[in-house]
GROMACS .gro file of C-alpha atoms in nm:
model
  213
    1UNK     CA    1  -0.899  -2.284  -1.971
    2UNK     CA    2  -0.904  -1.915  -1.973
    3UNK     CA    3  -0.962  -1.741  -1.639
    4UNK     CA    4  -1.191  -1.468  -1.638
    5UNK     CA    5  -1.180  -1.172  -1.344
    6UNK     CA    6  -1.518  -0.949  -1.343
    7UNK     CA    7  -1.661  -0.719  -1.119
    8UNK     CA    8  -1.419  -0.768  -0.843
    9UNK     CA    9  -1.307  -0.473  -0.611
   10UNK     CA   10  -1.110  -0.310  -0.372
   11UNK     CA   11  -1.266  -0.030  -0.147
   12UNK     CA   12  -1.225   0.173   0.125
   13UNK     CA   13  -0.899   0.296   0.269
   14UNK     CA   14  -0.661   0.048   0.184
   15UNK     CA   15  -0.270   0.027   0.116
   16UNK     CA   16  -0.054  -0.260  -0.090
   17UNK     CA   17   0.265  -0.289  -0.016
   18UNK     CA   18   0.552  -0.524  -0.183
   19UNK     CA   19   0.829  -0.558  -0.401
   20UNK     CA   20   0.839  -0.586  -0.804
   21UNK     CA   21   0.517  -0.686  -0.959
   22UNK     CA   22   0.245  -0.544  -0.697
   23UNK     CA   23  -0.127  -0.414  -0.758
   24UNK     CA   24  -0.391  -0.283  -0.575
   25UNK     CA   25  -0.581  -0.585  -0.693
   26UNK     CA   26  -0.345  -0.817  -0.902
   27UNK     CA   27  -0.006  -0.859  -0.934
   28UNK     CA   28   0.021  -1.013  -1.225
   29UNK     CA   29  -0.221  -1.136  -1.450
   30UNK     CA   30  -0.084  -1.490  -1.629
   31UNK     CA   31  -0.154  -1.452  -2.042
   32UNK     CA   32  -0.476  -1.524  -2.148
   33UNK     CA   33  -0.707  -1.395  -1.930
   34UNK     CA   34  -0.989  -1.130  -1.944
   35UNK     CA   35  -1.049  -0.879  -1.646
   36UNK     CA   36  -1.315  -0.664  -1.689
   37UNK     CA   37  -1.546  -0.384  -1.437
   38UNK     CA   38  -1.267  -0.411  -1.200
   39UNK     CA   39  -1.171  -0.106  -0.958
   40UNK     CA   40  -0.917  -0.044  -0.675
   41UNK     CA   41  -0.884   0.252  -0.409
   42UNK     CA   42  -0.612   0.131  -0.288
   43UNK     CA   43  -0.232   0.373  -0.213
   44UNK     CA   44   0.022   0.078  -0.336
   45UNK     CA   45   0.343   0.121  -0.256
   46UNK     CA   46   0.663  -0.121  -0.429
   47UNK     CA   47   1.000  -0.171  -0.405
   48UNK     CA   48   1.048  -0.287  -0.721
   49UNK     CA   49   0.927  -0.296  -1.154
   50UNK     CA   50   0.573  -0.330  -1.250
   51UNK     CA   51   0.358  -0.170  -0.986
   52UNK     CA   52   0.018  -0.060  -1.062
   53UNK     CA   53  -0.257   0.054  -0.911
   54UNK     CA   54  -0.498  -0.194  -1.027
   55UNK     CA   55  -0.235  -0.420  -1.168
   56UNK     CA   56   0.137  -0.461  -1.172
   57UNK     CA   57   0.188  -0.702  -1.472
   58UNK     CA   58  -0.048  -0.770  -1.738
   59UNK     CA   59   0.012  -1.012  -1.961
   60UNK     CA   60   0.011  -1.122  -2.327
   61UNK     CA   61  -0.386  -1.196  -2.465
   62UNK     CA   62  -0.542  -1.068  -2.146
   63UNK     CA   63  -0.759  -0.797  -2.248
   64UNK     CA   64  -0.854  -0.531  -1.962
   65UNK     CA   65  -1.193  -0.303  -1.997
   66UNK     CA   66  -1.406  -0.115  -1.850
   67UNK     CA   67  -1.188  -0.059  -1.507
   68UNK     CA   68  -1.081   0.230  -1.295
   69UNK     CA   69  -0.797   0.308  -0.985
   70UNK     CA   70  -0.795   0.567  -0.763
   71UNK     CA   71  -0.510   0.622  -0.503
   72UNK     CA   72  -0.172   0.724  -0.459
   73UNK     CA   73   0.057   0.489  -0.631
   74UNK     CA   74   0.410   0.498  -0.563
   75UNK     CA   75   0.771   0.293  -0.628
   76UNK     CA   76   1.148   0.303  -0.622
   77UNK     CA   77   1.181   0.075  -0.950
   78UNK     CA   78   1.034   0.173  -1.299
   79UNK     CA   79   0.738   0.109  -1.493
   80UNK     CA   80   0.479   0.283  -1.287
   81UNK     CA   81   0.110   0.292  -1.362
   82UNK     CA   82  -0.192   0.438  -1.210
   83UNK     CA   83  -0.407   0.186  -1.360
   84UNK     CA   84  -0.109  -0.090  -1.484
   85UNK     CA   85   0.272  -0.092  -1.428
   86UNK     CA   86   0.377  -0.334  -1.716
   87UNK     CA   87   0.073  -0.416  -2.016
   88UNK     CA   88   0.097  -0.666  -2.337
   89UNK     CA   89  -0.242  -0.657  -2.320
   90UNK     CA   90  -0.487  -0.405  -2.520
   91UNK     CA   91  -0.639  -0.167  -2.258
   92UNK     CA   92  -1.007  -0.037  -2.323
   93UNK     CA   93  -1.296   0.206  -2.157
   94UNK     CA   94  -1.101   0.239  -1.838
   95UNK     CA   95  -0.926   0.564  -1.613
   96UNK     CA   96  -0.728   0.616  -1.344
   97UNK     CA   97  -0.700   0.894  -1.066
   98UNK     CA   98  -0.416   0.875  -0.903
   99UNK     CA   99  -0.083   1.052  -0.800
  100UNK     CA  100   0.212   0.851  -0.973
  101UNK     CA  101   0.565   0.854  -0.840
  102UNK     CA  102   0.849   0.596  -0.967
  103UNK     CA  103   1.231   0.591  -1.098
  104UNK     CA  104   1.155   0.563  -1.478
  105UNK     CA  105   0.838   0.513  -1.734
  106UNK     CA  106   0.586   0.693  -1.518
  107UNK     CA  107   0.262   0.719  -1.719
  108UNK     CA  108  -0.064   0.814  -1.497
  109UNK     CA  109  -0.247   0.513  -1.667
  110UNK     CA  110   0.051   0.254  -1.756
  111UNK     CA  111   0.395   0.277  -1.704
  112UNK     CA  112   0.503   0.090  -2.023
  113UNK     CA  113   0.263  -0.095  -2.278
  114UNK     CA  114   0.327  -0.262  -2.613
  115UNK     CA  115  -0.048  -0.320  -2.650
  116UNK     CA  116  -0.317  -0.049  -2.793
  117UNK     CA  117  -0.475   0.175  -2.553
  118UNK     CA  118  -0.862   0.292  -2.626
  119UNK     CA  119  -1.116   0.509  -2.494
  120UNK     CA  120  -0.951   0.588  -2.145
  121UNK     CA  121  -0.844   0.875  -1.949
  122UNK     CA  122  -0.625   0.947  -1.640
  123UNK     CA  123  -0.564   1.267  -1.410
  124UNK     CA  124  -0.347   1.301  -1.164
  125UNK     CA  125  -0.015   1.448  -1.061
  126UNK     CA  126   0.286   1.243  -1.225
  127UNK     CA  127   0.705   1.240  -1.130
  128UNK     CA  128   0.951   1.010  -1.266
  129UNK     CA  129   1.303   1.064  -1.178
  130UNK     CA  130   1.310   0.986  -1.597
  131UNK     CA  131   1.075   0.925  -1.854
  132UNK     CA  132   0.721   1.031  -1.776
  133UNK     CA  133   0.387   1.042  -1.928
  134UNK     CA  134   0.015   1.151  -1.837
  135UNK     CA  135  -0.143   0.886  -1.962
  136UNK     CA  136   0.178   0.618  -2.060
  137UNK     CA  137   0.512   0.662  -2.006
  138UNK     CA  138   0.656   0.426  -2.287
  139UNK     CA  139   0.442   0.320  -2.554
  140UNK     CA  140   0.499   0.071  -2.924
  141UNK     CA  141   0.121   0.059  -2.994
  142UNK     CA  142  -0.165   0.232  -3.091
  143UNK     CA  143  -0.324   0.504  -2.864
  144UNK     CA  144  -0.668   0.637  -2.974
  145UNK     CA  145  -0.941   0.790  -2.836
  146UNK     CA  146  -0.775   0.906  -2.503
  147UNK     CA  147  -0.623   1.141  -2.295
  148UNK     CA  148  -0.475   1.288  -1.952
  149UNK     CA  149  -0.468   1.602  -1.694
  150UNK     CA  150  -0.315   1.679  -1.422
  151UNK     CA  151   0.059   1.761  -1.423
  152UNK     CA  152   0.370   1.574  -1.535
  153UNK     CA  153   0.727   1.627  -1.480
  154UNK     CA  154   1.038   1.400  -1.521
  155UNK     CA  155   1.375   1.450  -1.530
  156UNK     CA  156   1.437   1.332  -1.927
  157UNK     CA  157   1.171   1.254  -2.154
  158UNK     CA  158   0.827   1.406  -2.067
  159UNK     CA  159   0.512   1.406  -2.226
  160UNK     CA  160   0.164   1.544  -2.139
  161UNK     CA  161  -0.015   1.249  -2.351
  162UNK     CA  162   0.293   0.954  -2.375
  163UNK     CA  163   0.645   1.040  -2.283
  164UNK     CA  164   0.847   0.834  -2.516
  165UNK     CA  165   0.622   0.689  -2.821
  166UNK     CA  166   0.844   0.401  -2.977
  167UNK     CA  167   0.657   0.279  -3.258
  168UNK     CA  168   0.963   0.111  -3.433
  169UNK     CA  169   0.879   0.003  -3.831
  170UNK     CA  170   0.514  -0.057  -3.729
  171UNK     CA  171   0.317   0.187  -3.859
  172UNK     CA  172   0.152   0.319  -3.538
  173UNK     CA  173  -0.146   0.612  -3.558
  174UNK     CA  174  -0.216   0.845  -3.213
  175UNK     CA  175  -0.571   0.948  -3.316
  176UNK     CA  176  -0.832   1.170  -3.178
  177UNK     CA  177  -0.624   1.216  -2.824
  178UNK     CA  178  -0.551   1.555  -2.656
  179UNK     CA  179  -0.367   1.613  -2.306
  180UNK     CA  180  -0.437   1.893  -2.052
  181UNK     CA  181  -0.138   1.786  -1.845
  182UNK     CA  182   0.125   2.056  -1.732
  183UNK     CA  183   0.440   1.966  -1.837
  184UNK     CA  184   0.816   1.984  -1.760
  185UNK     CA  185   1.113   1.791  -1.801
  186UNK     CA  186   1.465   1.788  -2.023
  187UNK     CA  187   1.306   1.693  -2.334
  188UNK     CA  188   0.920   1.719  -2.314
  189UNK     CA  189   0.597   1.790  -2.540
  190UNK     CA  190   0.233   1.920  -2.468
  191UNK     CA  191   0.129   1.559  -2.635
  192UNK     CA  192   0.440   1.310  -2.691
  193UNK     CA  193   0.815   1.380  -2.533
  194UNK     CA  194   0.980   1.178  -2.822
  195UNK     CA  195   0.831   1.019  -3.101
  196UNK     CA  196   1.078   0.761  -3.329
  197UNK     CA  197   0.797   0.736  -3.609
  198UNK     CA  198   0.438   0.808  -3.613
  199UNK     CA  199   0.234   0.759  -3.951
  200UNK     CA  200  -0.049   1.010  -3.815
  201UNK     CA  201  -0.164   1.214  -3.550
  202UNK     CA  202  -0.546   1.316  -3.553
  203UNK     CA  203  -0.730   1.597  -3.326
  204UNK     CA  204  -0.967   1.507  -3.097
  205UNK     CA  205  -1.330   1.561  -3.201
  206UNK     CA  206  -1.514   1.493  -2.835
  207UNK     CA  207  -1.340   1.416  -2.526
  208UNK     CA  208  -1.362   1.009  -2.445
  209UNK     CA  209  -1.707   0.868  -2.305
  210UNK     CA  210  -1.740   0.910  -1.932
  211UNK     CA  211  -1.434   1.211  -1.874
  212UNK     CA  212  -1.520   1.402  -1.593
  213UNK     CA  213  -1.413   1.758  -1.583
   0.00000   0.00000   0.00000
C-alpha cells in the first residue's frame, strides 16, 4: 500500500551529510506516497544531485503539503532545493528558509520540478555556479500562488521567481506570483530568467497565506 509520512520532524542543531540524493529528513521518497506537516532545521550538506533540505528526491504521485525547512543547504552537484532537490510530485502550502548553494538548478524551494507548485514561499540567499531561482530553479509545470525573497545570483540563467521556466507545448500559466529577490546573473529577470512558452502570467492580488515579512 501507500506509505504515508505526517507530522514527523527534525529539530535542533543538526547537520546531514552524504552524497547524491540526501535530505534533512528523506532522501528519497519512493512514488506514491503522501508526506504532509513535515519540517527540518537541519544544514545538509551533499556531494552529489538531488539534495534538499527536507528532501532530496521526491517522487512521481507523492504529494508534499503543508511543510517547511530551515537551514543552510549546500552541494557540489545540481538540483539544489531548500525545501526539495529533485520533485515529480505537486508541492502545496509549504516554505523554506534557507541559504542555497549548488553547481546548477538552484531554486530556494526546489532545485528542479516537473510537478505544480501552490501556495508556498521561500527566502533566503541563493548561488548556483548556473541556473538559479528564488523559489525553483528549473520548472515544466504550473506555479501559482507563490513567491520568494532574499537574493539570487548565478552565473547563467537567473530568476528572482524561477530561473529557467520550460513549459514545452503544455500550456503552462504562472499566476498570482511576485518575487522580492535581488537578482544577478548572465541572463536574469525580476520574475523568470528564461521562459520557452508561457500562455499567461497574472499579478498577485495578496501575498500567499502564512508569508512572513
Amino acid at each position: 500500500g501507500n506509505v504515508t509520512i505526517h507530522n514527523c520532524h527534525i529539530t535542533g542543531t543538526s547537520h546531514v551529510s552524504g552524497g547524491s540524493n540526501t535530505g534533512g529528513l528523506i532522501g528519497i521518497v519512493a512514488d506514491g506516497a503522501t508526506i504532509s506537516r513535515c519540517s527540518s532545521t537541519a544544514d545538509v550538506n551533499g556531494t552529489g544531485d538531488n539534495v534538499g533540505g527536507l528532501i532530496g528526491q521526491l517522487g512521481t504521485g507523492s504529494p508534499l503539503t503543508g511543510s517547511h525547512a530551515s537551514g543552510r543547504i549546500t552541494s557540489t552537484g545540481s538540483n539544489v532545493g531548500g525545501l526539495v532537490g529533485s520533485s515529480s510530485s505537486p508541492i502545496s502550502d509549504c516554505y523554506a528558509a534557507c541559504n542555497v548553494s549548488g553547481q546548477d538548478n538552484v531554486g530556494g524551494l526546489v532545485g528542479v520540478t516537473t510537478e505544480a507548485i501552490s501556495n508556498s514561499y521561500a527566502v533566503g540567499e541563493i548561488i548556483s555556479k548556473n541556473n538559479a531561482g528564488g523559489l525553483v530553479a528549473q520548472s515544466s509545470a504550473f506555479v501559482t500562488r507563490s513567491s520568494s525573497g532574499g537574493s539570487v545570483s548565478g552565473e547563467n540563467i537567473t530568476g528572482g521567481l524561477i530561473g529557467v521556466h520550460n513549459a514545452g507545448t503544455n500550456e503552462v500559466k504562472i499566476t498570482y506570483c511576485y518575487s522580492r529577490s535581488t537578482v544577478s546573473g548572465d541572463v536574469m529577470g525580476g520574475l523568470i530568467g528564461q521562459a520557452t512558452k508561457y500562455e499567461e502570467i497574472i499579478p498577485p492580488v495578496t501575498p500567499p497565506e502564512g508569508e512572513e515579512g
